Amino acid sequence: MAEATVSEDQFICPVCLDLLKDPVAIACGHSYCMSCITDCWDQEDQKRVYSCPQCRQTFSPRPSISKNTMLAEVVEKLKKTELKAAVPAGPGDVECDICTGRKHKAVKSCLVCLESYCQTHFESHQEFRSGKRHKVIDATGRLQQMICQKHEKLLEVFCRTDQRCVCMMCAMDEHKNHETVSTAAERTEKELYHECVMVYLLCIYKYTHINYIFRKYLHVYTFIYLYSYILYYI
């Protein structure tokens, strides 16, 4: 299974993060889907200098590209193997946003790309984004709820004035004069408060229990004392 994962990683397009479609290999040695590298280079037509999206090596004039039939055959075999071995996401699972056809179970969600990834596509995401720090969490189906609908930024600030989470843009704009803290700090403070409340309730319980035992002991002691007194004098 480990070998299959390693092999698959070698045939992931660094642009779309999916298995290569109509694969082409450019002069620097990196491979892409024909449509992906074509789109990238179309955007560079005005500069007349074309680059590899992965290693940034430049080419001029625009290189001609053609489908690598041998590589395409390997990818097709890999797809067939993957379809047999892969377990699709079940009910309640978060689906991988990159998988085409049968969706695999997502293991991680990226709060920058706003996508969830299965293990294979997550590894490709990490490799392609190696120069950038993306915030990644365990796969969640609540990804859109963690993003500001106005600025499409992560809700990483908690406004204590309005008692809601906001993004950095909102914090610097409409919440500029409000009392704000990071969501992590607010979460930590609430967890500490919850722990303090639990400790307090535990102390109350123990005090009540001890008080009950003491009263019971006092009652028994009083009974024994009175009984002894009666026996002695009678």
PDB file of C-alpha atoms in Angstrom:
ATOM      1  CA  MET A   1       0.000   0.000   0.000  1.00  0.00           C
ATOM      2  CA  ALA A   2       2.846   2.397   0.851  1.00  0.00           C
ATOM      3  CA  GLU A   3       4.492   1.739  -2.493  1.00  0.00           C
ATOM      4  CA  ALA A   4       1.232   2.541  -4.313  1.00  0.00           C
ATOM      5  CA  THR A   5       1.005   5.900  -2.531  1.00  0.00           C
ATOM      6  CA  VAL A   6       4.583   6.795  -3.437  1.00  0.00           C
ATOM      7  CA  SER A   7       3.992   5.863  -7.076  1.00  0.00           C
ATOM      8  CA  GLU A   8       0.799   7.909  -7.246  1.00  0.00           C
ATOM      9  CA  ASP A   9       2.524  11.013  -5.850  1.00  0.00           C
ATOM     10  CA  GLN A  10       4.866  10.982  -8.841  1.00  0.00           C
ATOM     11  CA  PHE A  11       1.929  11.380 -11.224  1.00  0.00           C
ATOM     12  CA  ILE A  12       0.060  14.212  -9.496  1.00  0.00           C
ATOM     13  CA  CYS A  13      -0.156  17.489 -11.407  1.00  0.00           C
ATOM     14  CA  PRO A  14       1.300  20.286  -9.200  1.00  0.00           C
ATOM     15  CA  VAL A  15      -1.287  22.743 -10.569  1.00  0.00           C
ATOM     16  CA  CYS A  16      -4.640  20.932 -10.146  1.00  0.00           C
ATOM     17  CA  LEU A  17      -3.344  18.420  -7.563  1.00  0.00           C
ATOM     18  CA  ASP A  18      -5.058  15.567  -9.395  1.00  0.00           C
ATOM     19  CA  LEU A  19      -3.689  12.671 -11.434  1.00  0.00           C
ATOM     20  CA  LEU A  20      -2.201  13.873 -14.710  1.00  0.00           C
ATOM     21  CA  LYS A  21      -4.629  14.239 -17.625  1.00  0.00           C
ATOM     22  CA  ASP A  22      -3.032  14.203 -21.091  1.00  0.00           C
ATOM     23  CA  PRO A  23       0.388  14.445 -19.382  1.00  0.00           C
ATOM     24  CA  VAL A  24       3.198  16.505 -20.875  1.00  0.00           C
ATOM     25  CA  ALA A  25       6.788  16.797 -19.683  1.00  0.00           C
ATOM     26  CA  ILE A  26       8.507  20.174 -20.129  1.00  0.00           C
ATOM     27  CA  ALA A  27      12.227  20.843 -20.558  1.00  0.00           C
ATOM     28  CA  CYS A  28      13.031  21.132 -16.832  1.00  0.00           C
ATOM     29  CA  GLY A  29      11.704  17.611 -16.252  1.00  0.00           C
ATOM     30  CA  HIS A  30       8.439  18.412 -14.473  1.00  0.00           C
ATOM     31  CA  SER A  31       5.151  17.006 -15.739  1.00  0.00           C
ATOM     32  CA  TYR A  32       1.721  18.661 -15.935  1.00  0.00           C
ATOM     33  CA  CYS A  33      -1.724  18.135 -17.385  1.00  0.00           C
ATOM     34  CA  MET A  34      -1.668  19.596 -20.888  1.00  0.00           C
ATOM     35  CA  SER A  35      -4.589  21.916 -20.069  1.00  0.00           C
ATOM     36  CA  CYS A  36      -2.973  23.090 -16.798  1.00  0.00           C
ATOM     37  CA  ILE A  37       0.395  24.094 -18.267  1.00  0.00           C
ATOM     38  CA  THR A  38      -1.352  25.606 -21.307  1.00  0.00           C
ATOM     39  CA  ASP A  39      -3.476  27.823 -19.040  1.00  0.00           C
ATOM     40  CA  CYS A  40      -0.402  28.857 -17.032  1.00  0.00           C
ATOM     41  CA  TRP A  41       1.550  29.820 -20.121  1.00  0.00           C
ATOM     42  CA  ASP A  42      -1.421  31.602 -21.708  1.00  0.00           C
ATOM     43  CA  GLN A  43      -1.280  34.000 -18.751  1.00  0.00           C
ATOM     44  CA  GLU A  44       2.405  34.682 -19.492  1.00  0.00           C
ATOM     45  CA  ASP A  45       1.945  35.395 -23.205  1.00  0.00           C
ATOM     46  CA  GLN A  46       2.360  39.158 -22.779  1.00  0.00           C
ATOM     47  CA  LYS A  47       5.785  38.768 -21.150  1.00  0.00           C
ATOM     48  CA  ARG A  48       6.938  36.282 -23.782  1.00  0.00           C
ATOM     49  CA  VAL A  49       8.788  34.482 -20.992  1.00  0.00           C
ATOM     50  CA  TYR A  50       7.319  31.198 -19.802  1.00  0.00           C
ATOM     51  CA  SER A  51       8.118  29.467 -16.528  1.00  0.00           C
ATOM     52  CA  CYS A  52       7.679  26.135 -14.795  1.00  0.00           C
ATOM     53  CA  PRO A  53       5.078  26.626 -12.007  1.00  0.00           C
ATOM     54  CA  GLN A  54       7.105  24.310  -9.782  1.00  0.00           C
ATOM     55  CA  CYS A  55      10.803  25.177 -10.142  1.00  0.00           C
ATOM     56  CA  ARG A  56      10.283  28.592 -11.873  1.00  0.00           C
ATOM     57  CA  GLN A  57      12.804  27.800 -14.632  1.00  0.00           C
ATOM     58  CA  THR A  58      12.080  30.130 -17.558  1.00  0.00           C
ATOM     59  CA  PHE A  59      11.812  29.401 -21.283  1.00  0.00           C
ATOM     60  CA  SER A  60      11.718  31.639 -24.322  1.00  0.00           C
ATOM     61  CA  PRO A  61      10.227  31.301 -26.882  1.00  0.00           C
ATOM     62  CA  ARG A  62       7.188  29.329 -25.714  1.00  0.00           C
ATOM     63  CA  PRO A  63       8.026  25.606 -25.785  1.00  0.00           C
ATOM     64  CA  SER A  64       5.880  23.340 -27.907  1.00  0.00           C
ATOM     65  CA  ILE A  65       4.252  20.536 -25.931  1.00  0.00           C
ATOM     66  CA  SER A  66       2.755  17.190 -26.862  1.00  0.00           C
ATOM     67  CA  LYS A  67       1.126  14.375 -24.961  1.00  0.00           C
ATOM     68  CA  ASN A  68       3.550  11.905 -23.405  1.00  0.00           C
ATOM     69  CA  THR A  69       1.858   8.643 -24.417  1.00  0.00           C
ATOM     70  CA  MET A  70       4.062   6.437 -22.238  1.00  0.00           C
ATOM     71  CA  LEU A  71       3.332   8.552 -19.167  1.00  0.00           C
ATOM     72  CA  ALA A  72      -0.380   8.577 -20.051  1.00  0.00           C
ATOM     73  CA  GLU A  73      -0.451   4.752 -20.112  1.00  0.00           C
ATOM     74  CA  VAL A  74       1.165   4.582 -16.658  1.00  0.00           C
ATOM     75  CA  VAL A  75      -1.386   7.054 -15.282  1.00  0.00           C
ATOM     76  CA  GLU A  76      -4.292   5.055 -16.728  1.00  0.00           C
ATOM     77  CA  LYS A  77      -3.005   1.859 -15.089  1.00  0.00           C
ATOM     78  CA  LEU A  78      -2.611   3.744 -11.829  1.00  0.00           C
ATOM     79  CA  LYS A  79      -6.204   5.006 -12.053  1.00  0.00           C
ATOM     80  CA  LYS A  80      -7.504   1.457 -12.485  1.00  0.00           C
ATOM     81  CA  THR A  81      -5.439   0.249  -9.514  1.00  0.00           C
ATOM     82  CA  GLU A  82      -6.654   3.177  -7.410  1.00  0.00           C
ATOM     83  CA  LEU A  83     -10.318   2.511  -8.225  1.00  0.00           C
ATOM     84  CA  LYS A  84      -9.946  -1.093  -7.051  1.00  0.00           C
ATOM     85  CA  ALA A  85      -8.062  -0.263  -3.847  1.00  0.00           C
ATOM     86  CA  ALA A  86      -9.612   3.030  -2.754  1.00  0.00           C
ATOM     87  CA  VAL A  87     -12.444   3.135  -0.242  1.00  0.00           C
ATOM     88  CA  PRO A  88     -14.923   5.921  -1.048  1.00  0.00           C
ATOM     89  CA  ALA A  89     -16.062   8.365   1.617  1.00  0.00           C
ATOM     90  CA  GLY A  90     -18.942   6.932   3.599  1.00  0.00           C
ATOM     91  CA  PRO A  91     -21.958   8.630   5.189  1.00  0.00           C
ATOM     92  CA  GLY A  92     -20.823  11.296   7.635  1.00  0.00           C
ATOM     93  CA  ASP A  93     -17.276  11.433   6.193  1.00  0.00           C
ATOM     94  CA  VAL A  94     -15.804  14.634   4.770  1.00  0.00           C
ATOM     95  CA  GLU A  95     -15.149  14.141   1.051  1.00  0.00           C
ATOM     96  CA  CYS A  96     -11.935  15.120  -0.731  1.00  0.00           C
ATOM     97  CA  ASP A  97     -12.599  18.199  -2.883  1.00  0.00           C
ATOM     98  CA  ILE A  98      -9.935  17.234  -5.430  1.00  0.00           C
ATOM     99  CA  CYS A  99     -10.905  13.624  -6.171  1.00  0.00           C
ATOM    100  CA  THR A 100     -12.848  13.176  -9.379  1.00  0.00           C
ATOM    101  CA  GLY A 101     -15.445  10.456  -9.781  1.00  0.00           C
ATOM    102  CA  ARG A 102     -15.612   8.444  -6.580  1.00  0.00           C
ATOM    103  CA  LYS A 103     -14.700  10.742  -3.698  1.00  0.00           C
ATOM    104  CA  HIS A 104     -12.170   9.540  -1.123  1.00  0.00           C
ATOM    105  CA  LYS A 105     -12.421  10.313   2.576  1.00  0.00           C
ATOM    106  CA  ALA A 106     -10.695  13.616   3.422  1.00  0.00           C
ATOM    107  CA  VAL A 107      -8.094  13.616   6.207  1.00  0.00           C
ATOM    108  CA  LYS A 108      -7.142  17.314   6.255  1.00  0.00           C
ATOM    109  CA  SER A 109      -8.708  20.685   5.440  1.00  0.00           C
ATOM    110  CA  CYS A 110      -6.700  23.756   4.374  1.00  0.00           C
ATOM    111  CA  LEU A 111      -7.981  27.061   5.761  1.00  0.00           C
ATOM    112  CA  VAL A 112      -6.117  29.003   3.056  1.00  0.00           C
ATOM    113  CA  CYS A 113      -7.149  26.998  -0.009  1.00  0.00           C
ATOM    114  CA  LEU A 114     -10.593  26.308   1.555  1.00  0.00           C
ATOM    115  CA  GLU A 115     -10.438  22.697   0.404  1.00  0.00           C
ATOM    116  CA  SER A 116     -10.379  19.275   2.051  1.00  0.00           C
ATOM    117  CA  TYR A 117      -7.958  16.571   0.918  1.00  0.00           C
ATOM    118  CA  CYS A 118      -7.630  12.804   1.034  1.00  0.00           C
ATOM    119  CA  GLN A 119      -4.180  11.532   2.075  1.00  0.00           C
ATOM    120  CA  THR A 120      -2.861  11.382  -1.492  1.00  0.00           C
ATOM    121  CA  HIS A 121      -3.960  14.881  -2.469  1.00  0.00           C
ATOM    122  CA  PHE A 122      -2.931  16.280   0.910  1.00  0.00           C
ATOM    123  CA  GLU A 123       0.633  15.086   0.354  1.00  0.00           C
ATOM    124  CA  SER A 124       0.597  16.742  -3.071  1.00  0.00           C
ATOM    125  CA  HIS A 125      -0.786  19.933  -1.502  1.00  0.00           C
ATOM    126  CA  GLN A 126       2.012  19.976   1.083  1.00  0.00           C
ATOM    127  CA  GLU A 127       4.679  19.426  -1.563  1.00  0.00           C
ATOM    128  CA  PHE A 128       3.303  22.093  -3.912  1.00  0.00           C
ATOM    129  CA  ARG A 129       2.854  24.600  -1.054  1.00  0.00           C
ATOM    130  CA  SER A 130       6.208  23.816   0.592  1.00  0.00           C
ATOM    131  CA  GLY A 131       7.309  27.462   0.264  1.00  0.00           C
ATOM    132  CA  LYS A 132       4.123  28.840   1.819  1.00  0.00           C
ATOM    133  CA  ARG A 133       2.738  28.302   5.308  1.00  0.00           C
ATOM    134  CA  HIS A 134      -0.866  27.177   5.045  1.00  0.00           C
ATOM    135  CA  LYS A 135      -2.969  26.546   8.145  1.00  0.00           C
ATOM    136  CA  VAL A 136      -4.153  22.941   8.023  1.00  0.00           C
ATOM    137  CA  ILE A 137      -6.586  21.221  10.400  1.00  0.00           C
ATOM    138  CA  ASP A 138      -8.222  17.790  10.606  1.00  0.00           C
ATOM    139  CA  ALA A 139     -10.865  17.369   7.922  1.00  0.00           C
ATOM    140  CA  THR A 140     -14.024  19.271   8.754  1.00  0.00           C
ATOM    141  CA  GLY A 141     -17.366  19.684   7.056  1.00  0.00           C
ATOM    142  CA  ARG A 142     -17.682  23.128   8.694  1.00  0.00           C
ATOM    143  CA  LEU A 143     -14.976  24.721   6.530  1.00  0.00           C
ATOM    144  CA  GLN A 144     -17.209  27.470   5.120  1.00  0.00           C
ATOM    145  CA  GLN A 145     -18.428  28.374   8.621  1.00  0.00           C
ATOM    146  CA  MET A 146     -14.828  29.187   9.607  1.00  0.00           C
ATOM    147  CA  ILE A 147     -14.445  31.732   6.804  1.00  0.00           C
ATOM    148  CA  CYS A 148     -15.628  35.367   6.697  1.00  0.00           C
ATOM    149  CA  GLN A 149     -18.364  35.599   4.050  1.00  0.00           C
ATOM    150  CA  LYS A 150     -17.462  39.234   3.334  1.00  0.00           C
ATOM    151  CA  HIS A 151     -13.671  38.972   2.895  1.00  0.00           C
ATOM    152  CA  GLU A 152     -13.228  35.191   2.433  1.00  0.00           C
ATOM    153  CA  LYS A 153     -10.591  35.212   5.183  1.00  0.00           C
ATOM    154  CA  LEU A 154     -10.164  32.909   8.172  1.00  0.00           C
ATOM    155  CA  LEU A 155     -12.206  33.901  11.251  1.00  0.00           C
ATOM    156  CA  GLU A 156      -9.184  34.129  13.551  1.00  0.00           C
ATOM    157  CA  VAL A 157     -10.227  37.087  15.749  1.00  0.00           C
ATOM    158  CA  PHE A 158     -12.906  37.084  18.470  1.00  0.00           C
ATOM    159  CA  CYS A 159     -14.735  40.376  19.075  1.00  0.00           C
ATOM    160  CA  ARG A 160     -15.708  40.492  22.753  1.00  0.00           C
ATOM    161  CA  THR A 161     -17.797  43.601  22.156  1.00  0.00           C
ATOM    162  CA  ASP A 162     -20.078  41.874  19.647  1.00  0.00           C
ATOM    163  CA  GLN A 163     -19.412  38.339  20.941  1.00  0.00           C
ATOM    164  CA  ARG A 164     -18.592  36.827  17.563  1.00  0.00           C
ATOM    165  CA  CYS A 165     -15.664  35.673  15.445  1.00  0.00           C
ATOM    166  CA  VAL A 166     -14.374  37.962  12.690  1.00  0.00           C
ATOM    167  CA  CYS A 167     -11.490  37.989  10.216  1.00  0.00           C
ATOM    168  CA  MET A 168      -8.456  40.294  10.409  1.00  0.00           C
ATOM    169  CA  MET A 169      -9.953  42.634   7.789  1.00  0.00           C
ATOM    170  CA  CYS A 170     -13.159  43.032   9.824  1.00  0.00           C
ATOM    171  CA  ALA A 171     -11.114  43.552  13.007  1.00  0.00           C
ATOM    172  CA  MET A 172      -9.214  46.442  11.393  1.00  0.00           C
ATOM    173  CA  ASP A 173     -12.341  47.965   9.841  1.00  0.00           C
ATOM    174  CA  GLU A 174     -15.794  47.801  11.440  1.00  0.00           C
ATOM    175  CA  HIS A 175     -14.481  46.301  14.708  1.00  0.00           C
ATOM    176  CA  LYS A 176     -11.486  48.655  14.950  1.00  0.00           C
ATOM    177  CA  ASN A 177     -12.401  50.185  18.332  1.00  0.00           C
ATOM    178  CA  HIS A 178     -13.816  46.993  19.810  1.00  0.00           C
ATOM    179  CA  GLU A 179     -12.186  44.712  22.363  1.00  0.00           C
ATOM    180  CA  THR A 180     -10.719  41.865  20.334  1.00  0.00           C
ATOM    181  CA  VAL A 181      -8.487  38.847  20.990  1.00  0.00           C
ATOM    182  CA  SER A 182      -7.374  35.907  18.886  1.00  0.00           C
ATOM    183  CA  THR A 183      -9.860  33.049  18.669  1.00  0.00           C
ATOM    184  CA  ALA A 184      -7.184  30.776  20.156  1.00  0.00           C
ATOM    185  CA  ALA A 185      -6.818  33.063  23.199  1.00  0.00           C
ATOM    186  CA  GLU A 186     -10.591  33.274  23.647  1.00  0.00           C
ATOM    187  CA  ARG A 187     -10.898  29.494  23.356  1.00  0.00           C
ATOM    188  CA  THR A 188      -8.126  28.982  25.932  1.00  0.00           C
ATOM    189  CA  GLU A 189      -9.739  31.466  28.321  1.00  0.00           C
ATOM    190  CA  LYS A 190     -13.135  29.769  28.006  1.00  0.00           C
ATOM    191  CA  GLU A 191     -11.554  26.358  28.571  1.00  0.00           C
ATOM    192  CA  LEU A 192      -9.810  27.666  31.706  1.00  0.00           C
ATOM    193  CA  TYR A 193     -13.069  29.220  32.911  1.00  0.00           C
ATOM    194  CA  HIS A 194     -14.869  25.928  32.314  1.00  0.00           C
ATOM    195  CA  GLU A 195     -12.165  24.068  34.275  1.00  0.00           C
ATOM    196  CA  CYS A 196     -12.444  26.577  37.148  1.00  0.00           C
ATOM    197  CA  VAL A 197     -16.224  26.127  37.236  1.00  0.00           C
ATOM    198  CA  MET A 198     -15.814  22.343  37.286  1.00  0.00           C
ATOM    199  CA  VAL A 199     -13.272  22.566  40.137  1.00  0.00           C
ATOM    200  CA  TYR A 200     -15.602  24.906  42.055  1.00  0.00           C
ATOM    201  CA  LEU A 201     -18.560  22.536  41.608  1.00  0.00           C
ATOM    202  CA  LEU A 202     -16.385  19.619  42.682  1.00  0.00           C
ATOM    203  CA  CYS A 203     -15.382  21.524  45.831  1.00  0.00           C
ATOM    204  CA  ILE A 204     -19.050  22.293  46.574  1.00  0.00           C
ATOM    205  CA  TYR A 205     -19.906  18.620  46.115  1.00  0.00           C
ATOM    206  CA  LYS A 206     -17.082  17.476  48.393  1.00  0.00           C
ATOM    207  CA  TYR A 207     -17.986  20.102  51.007  1.00  0.00           C
ATOM    208  CA  THR A 208     -21.639  18.995  50.927  1.00  0.00           C
ATOM    209  CA  HIS A 209     -20.603  15.350  51.161  1.00  0.00           C
ATOM    210  CA  ILE A 210     -18.224  16.006  54.074  1.00  0.00           C
ATOM    211  CA  ASN A 211     -20.877  18.106  55.807  1.00  0.00           C
ATOM    212  CA  TYR A 212     -23.365  15.252  55.392  1.00  0.00           C
ATOM    213  CA  ILE A 213     -20.907  12.747  56.886  1.00  0.00           C
ATOM    214  CA  PHE A 214     -20.123  15.121  59.744  1.00  0.00           C
ATOM    215  CA  ARG A 215     -23.831  15.602  60.560  1.00  0.00           C
ATOM    216  CA  LYS A 216     -24.410  11.873  60.388  1.00  0.00           C
ATOM    217  CA  TYR A 217     -21.430  11.261  62.681  1.00  0.00           C
ATOM    218  CA  LEU A 218     -22.693  13.963  65.085  1.00  0.00           C
ATOM    219  CA  HIS A 219     -26.133  12.380  65.149  1.00  0.00           C
ATOM    220  CA  VAL A 220     -24.688   8.947  65.954  1.00  0.00           C
ATOM    221  CA  TYR A 221     -22.341  10.413  68.568  1.00  0.00           C
ATOM    222  CA  THR A 222     -25.251  12.263  70.254  1.00  0.00           C
ATOM    223  CA  PHE A 223     -27.355   9.112  70.290  1.00  0.00           C
ATOM    224  CA  ILE A 224     -24.530   7.065  71.843  1.00  0.00           C
ATOM    225  CA  TYR A 225     -23.860   9.768  74.424  1.00  0.00           C
ATOM    226  CA  LEU A 226     -27.517   9.984  75.481  1.00  0.00           C
ATOM    227  CA  TYR A 227     -27.870   6.214  75.559  1.00  0.00           C
ATOM    228  CA  SER A 228     -24.744   5.919  77.738  1.00  0.00           C
ATOM    229  CA  TYR A 229     -26.031   8.651  80.022  1.00  0.00           C
ATOM    230  CA  ILE A 230     -29.354   6.889  80.507  1.00  0.00           C
ATOM    231  CA  LEU A 231     -27.688   3.548  81.225  1.00  0.00           C
ATOM    232  CA  TYR A 232     -25.322   5.111  83.753  1.00  0.00           C
ATOM    233  CA  TYR A 233     -27.902   7.010  85.755  1.00  0.00           C
ATOM    234  CA  ILE A 234     -30.756   4.580  85.481  1.00  0.00           C
TER     235      ILE A 234
END
